[in-house]
Short mmCIF file of N, CA and C in Angstrom, two decimals:
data_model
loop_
_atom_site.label_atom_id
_atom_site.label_comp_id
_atom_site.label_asym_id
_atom_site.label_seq_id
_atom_site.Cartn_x
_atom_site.Cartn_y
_atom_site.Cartn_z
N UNK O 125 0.84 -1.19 0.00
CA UNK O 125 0.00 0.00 0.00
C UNK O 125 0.89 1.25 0.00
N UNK O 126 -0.14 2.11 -0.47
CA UNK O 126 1.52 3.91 -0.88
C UNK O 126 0.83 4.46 0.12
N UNK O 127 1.37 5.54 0.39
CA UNK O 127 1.16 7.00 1.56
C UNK O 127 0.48 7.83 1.10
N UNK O 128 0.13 8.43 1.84
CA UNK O 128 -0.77 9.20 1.43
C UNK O 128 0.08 10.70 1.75
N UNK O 129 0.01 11.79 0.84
CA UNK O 129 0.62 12.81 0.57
C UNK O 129 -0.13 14.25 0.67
N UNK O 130 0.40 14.83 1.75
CA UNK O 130 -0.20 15.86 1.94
C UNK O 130 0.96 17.20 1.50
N UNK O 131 0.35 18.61 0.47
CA UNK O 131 0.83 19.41 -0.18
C UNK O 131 0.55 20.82 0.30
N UNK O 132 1.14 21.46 0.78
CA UNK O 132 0.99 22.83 0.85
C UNK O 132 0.75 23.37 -0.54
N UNK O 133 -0.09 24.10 -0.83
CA UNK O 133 0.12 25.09 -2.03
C UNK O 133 -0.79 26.32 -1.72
N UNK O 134 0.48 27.41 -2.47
CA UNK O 134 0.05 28.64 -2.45
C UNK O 134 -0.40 29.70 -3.84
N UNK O 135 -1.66 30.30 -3.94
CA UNK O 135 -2.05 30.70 -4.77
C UNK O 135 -2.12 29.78 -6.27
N UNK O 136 -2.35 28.63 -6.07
CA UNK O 136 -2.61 27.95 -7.03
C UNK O 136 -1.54 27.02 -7.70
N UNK O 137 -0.05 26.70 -6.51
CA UNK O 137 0.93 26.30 -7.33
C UNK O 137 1.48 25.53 -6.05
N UNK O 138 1.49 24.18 -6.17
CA UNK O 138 2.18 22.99 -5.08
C UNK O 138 3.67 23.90 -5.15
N UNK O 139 3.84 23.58 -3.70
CA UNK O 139 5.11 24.29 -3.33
C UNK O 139 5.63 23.02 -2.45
N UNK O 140 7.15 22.92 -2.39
CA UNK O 140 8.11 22.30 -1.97
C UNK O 140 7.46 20.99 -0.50
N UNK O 141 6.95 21.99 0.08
CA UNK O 141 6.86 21.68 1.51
C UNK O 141 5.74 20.54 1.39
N UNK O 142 5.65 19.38 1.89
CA UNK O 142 4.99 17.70 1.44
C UNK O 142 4.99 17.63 3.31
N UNK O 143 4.46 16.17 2.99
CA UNK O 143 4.25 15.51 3.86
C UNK O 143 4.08 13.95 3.70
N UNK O 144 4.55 13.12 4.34
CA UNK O 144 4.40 11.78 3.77
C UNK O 144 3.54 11.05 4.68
N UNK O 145 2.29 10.28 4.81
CA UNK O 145 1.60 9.60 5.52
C UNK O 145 1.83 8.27 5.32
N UNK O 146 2.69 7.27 5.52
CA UNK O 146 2.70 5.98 5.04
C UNK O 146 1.50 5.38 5.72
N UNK O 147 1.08 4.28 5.00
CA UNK O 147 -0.33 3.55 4.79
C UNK O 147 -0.05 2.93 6.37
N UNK O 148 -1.11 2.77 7.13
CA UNK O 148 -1.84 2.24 8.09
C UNK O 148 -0.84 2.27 9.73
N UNK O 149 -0.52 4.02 9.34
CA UNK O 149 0.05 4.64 10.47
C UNK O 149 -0.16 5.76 11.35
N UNK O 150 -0.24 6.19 11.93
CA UNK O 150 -0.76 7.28 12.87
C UNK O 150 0.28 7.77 13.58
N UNK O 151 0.15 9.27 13.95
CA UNK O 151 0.97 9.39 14.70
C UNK O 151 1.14 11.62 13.81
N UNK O 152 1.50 11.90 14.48
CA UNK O 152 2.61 13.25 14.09
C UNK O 152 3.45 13.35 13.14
N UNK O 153 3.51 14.22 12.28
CA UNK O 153 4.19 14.37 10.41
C UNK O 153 4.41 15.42 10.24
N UNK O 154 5.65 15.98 10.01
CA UNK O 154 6.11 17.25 9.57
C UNK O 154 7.02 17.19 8.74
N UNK O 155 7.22 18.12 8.23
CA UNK O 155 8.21 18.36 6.89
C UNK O 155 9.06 19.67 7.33
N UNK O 156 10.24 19.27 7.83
CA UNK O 156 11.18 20.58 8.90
C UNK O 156 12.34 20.55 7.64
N UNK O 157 12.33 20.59 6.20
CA UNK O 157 13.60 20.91 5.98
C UNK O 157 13.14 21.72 4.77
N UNK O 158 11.63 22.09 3.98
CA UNK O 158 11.46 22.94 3.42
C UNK O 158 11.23 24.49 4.12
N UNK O 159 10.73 25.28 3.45
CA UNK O 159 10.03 26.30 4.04
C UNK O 159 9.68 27.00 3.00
N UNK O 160 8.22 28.02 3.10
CA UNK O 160 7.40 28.39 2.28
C UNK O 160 7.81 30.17 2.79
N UNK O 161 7.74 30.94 1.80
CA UNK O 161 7.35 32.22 1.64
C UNK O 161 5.92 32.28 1.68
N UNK O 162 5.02 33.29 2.40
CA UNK O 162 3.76 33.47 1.83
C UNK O 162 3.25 35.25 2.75
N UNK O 163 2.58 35.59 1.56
CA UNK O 163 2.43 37.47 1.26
C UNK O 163 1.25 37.54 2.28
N UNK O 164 0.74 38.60 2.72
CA UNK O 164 -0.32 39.06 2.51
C UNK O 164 -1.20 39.37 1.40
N UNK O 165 -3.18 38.32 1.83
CA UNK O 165 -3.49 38.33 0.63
C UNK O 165 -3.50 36.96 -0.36
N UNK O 166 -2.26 36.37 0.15
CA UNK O 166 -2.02 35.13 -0.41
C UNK O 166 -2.98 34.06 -0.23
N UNK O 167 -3.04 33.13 -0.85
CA UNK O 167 -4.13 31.93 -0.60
C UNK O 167 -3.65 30.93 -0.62
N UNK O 168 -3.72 30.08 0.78
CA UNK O 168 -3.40 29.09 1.20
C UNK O 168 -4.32 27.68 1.26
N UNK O 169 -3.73 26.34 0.33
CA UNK O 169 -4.25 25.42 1.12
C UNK O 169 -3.86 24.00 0.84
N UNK O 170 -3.92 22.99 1.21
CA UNK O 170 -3.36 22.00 1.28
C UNK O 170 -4.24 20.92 0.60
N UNK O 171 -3.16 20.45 -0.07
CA UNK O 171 -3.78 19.20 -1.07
C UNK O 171 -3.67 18.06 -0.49
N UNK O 172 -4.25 17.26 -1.25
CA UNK O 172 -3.90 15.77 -0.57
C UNK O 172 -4.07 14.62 -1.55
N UNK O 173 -3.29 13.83 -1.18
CA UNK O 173 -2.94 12.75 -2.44
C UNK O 173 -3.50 11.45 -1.60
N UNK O 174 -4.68 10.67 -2.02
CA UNK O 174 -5.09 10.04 -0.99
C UNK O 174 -3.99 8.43 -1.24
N UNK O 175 -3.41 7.60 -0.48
CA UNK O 175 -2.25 6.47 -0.54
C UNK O 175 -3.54 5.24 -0.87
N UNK O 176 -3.34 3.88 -1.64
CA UNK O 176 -4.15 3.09 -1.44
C UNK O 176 -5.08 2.82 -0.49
N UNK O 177 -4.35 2.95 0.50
CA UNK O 177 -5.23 2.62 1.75
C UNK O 177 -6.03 3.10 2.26
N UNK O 178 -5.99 4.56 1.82
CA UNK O 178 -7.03 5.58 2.32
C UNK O 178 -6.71 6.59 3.23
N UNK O 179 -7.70 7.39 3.72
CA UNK O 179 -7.21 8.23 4.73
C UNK O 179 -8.15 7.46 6.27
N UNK O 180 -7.13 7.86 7.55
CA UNK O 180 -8.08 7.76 8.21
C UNK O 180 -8.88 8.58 8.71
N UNK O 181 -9.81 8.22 9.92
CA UNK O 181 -10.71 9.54 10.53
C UNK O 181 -9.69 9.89 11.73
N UNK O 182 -10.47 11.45 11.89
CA UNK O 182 -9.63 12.39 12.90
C UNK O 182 -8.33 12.69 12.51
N UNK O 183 -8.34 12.85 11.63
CA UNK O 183 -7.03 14.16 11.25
C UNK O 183 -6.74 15.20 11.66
N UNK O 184 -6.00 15.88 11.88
CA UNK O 184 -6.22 17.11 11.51
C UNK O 184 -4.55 17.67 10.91
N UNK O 185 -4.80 19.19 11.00
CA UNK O 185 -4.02 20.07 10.47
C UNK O 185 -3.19 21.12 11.43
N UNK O 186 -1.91 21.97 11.43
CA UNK O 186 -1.40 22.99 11.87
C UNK O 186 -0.72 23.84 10.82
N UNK O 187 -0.67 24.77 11.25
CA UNK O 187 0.64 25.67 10.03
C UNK O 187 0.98 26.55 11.24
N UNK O 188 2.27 26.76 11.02
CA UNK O 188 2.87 27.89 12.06
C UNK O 188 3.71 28.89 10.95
N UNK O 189 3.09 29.99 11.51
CA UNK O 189 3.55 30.82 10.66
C UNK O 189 4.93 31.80 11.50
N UNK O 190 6.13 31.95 11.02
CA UNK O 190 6.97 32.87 11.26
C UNK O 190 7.28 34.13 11.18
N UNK O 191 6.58 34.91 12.04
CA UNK O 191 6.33 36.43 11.33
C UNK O 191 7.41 37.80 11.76
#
């Protein structure tokens, strides 16, 4: 089974910063070696590539922004 892939993108264009969910795991996922620019105004949101296996329930999401 593949992972499931989660994408930052901004204003309409996948940007660097991923995430990898391998299939039938749980737990905390970050991606600490890209980093994103983003403006004021800008539009943010995250894609997702669902892995064979699926997604599970209770996900969720963070973004920390550096200002």
């Amino acid at each position: 089974t593949s992972a499931s892939v989660f994408t930052l993108n901004v204003n309409g264009s996948d940007t660097a910063l991923t995430v990898s969910v391998p299939a039938s795991t749980s737990g905390v996922f970050s991606d600490t070696t890209h980093t994103v620019s983003i403006n004021a105004g800008d539009l943010v949101a995250i894609k997702s590539s669902q892995g064979t296996s699926g997604f599970s329930t209770g996900g969720g999401f963070s973004l920390l922004f550096d200002i």
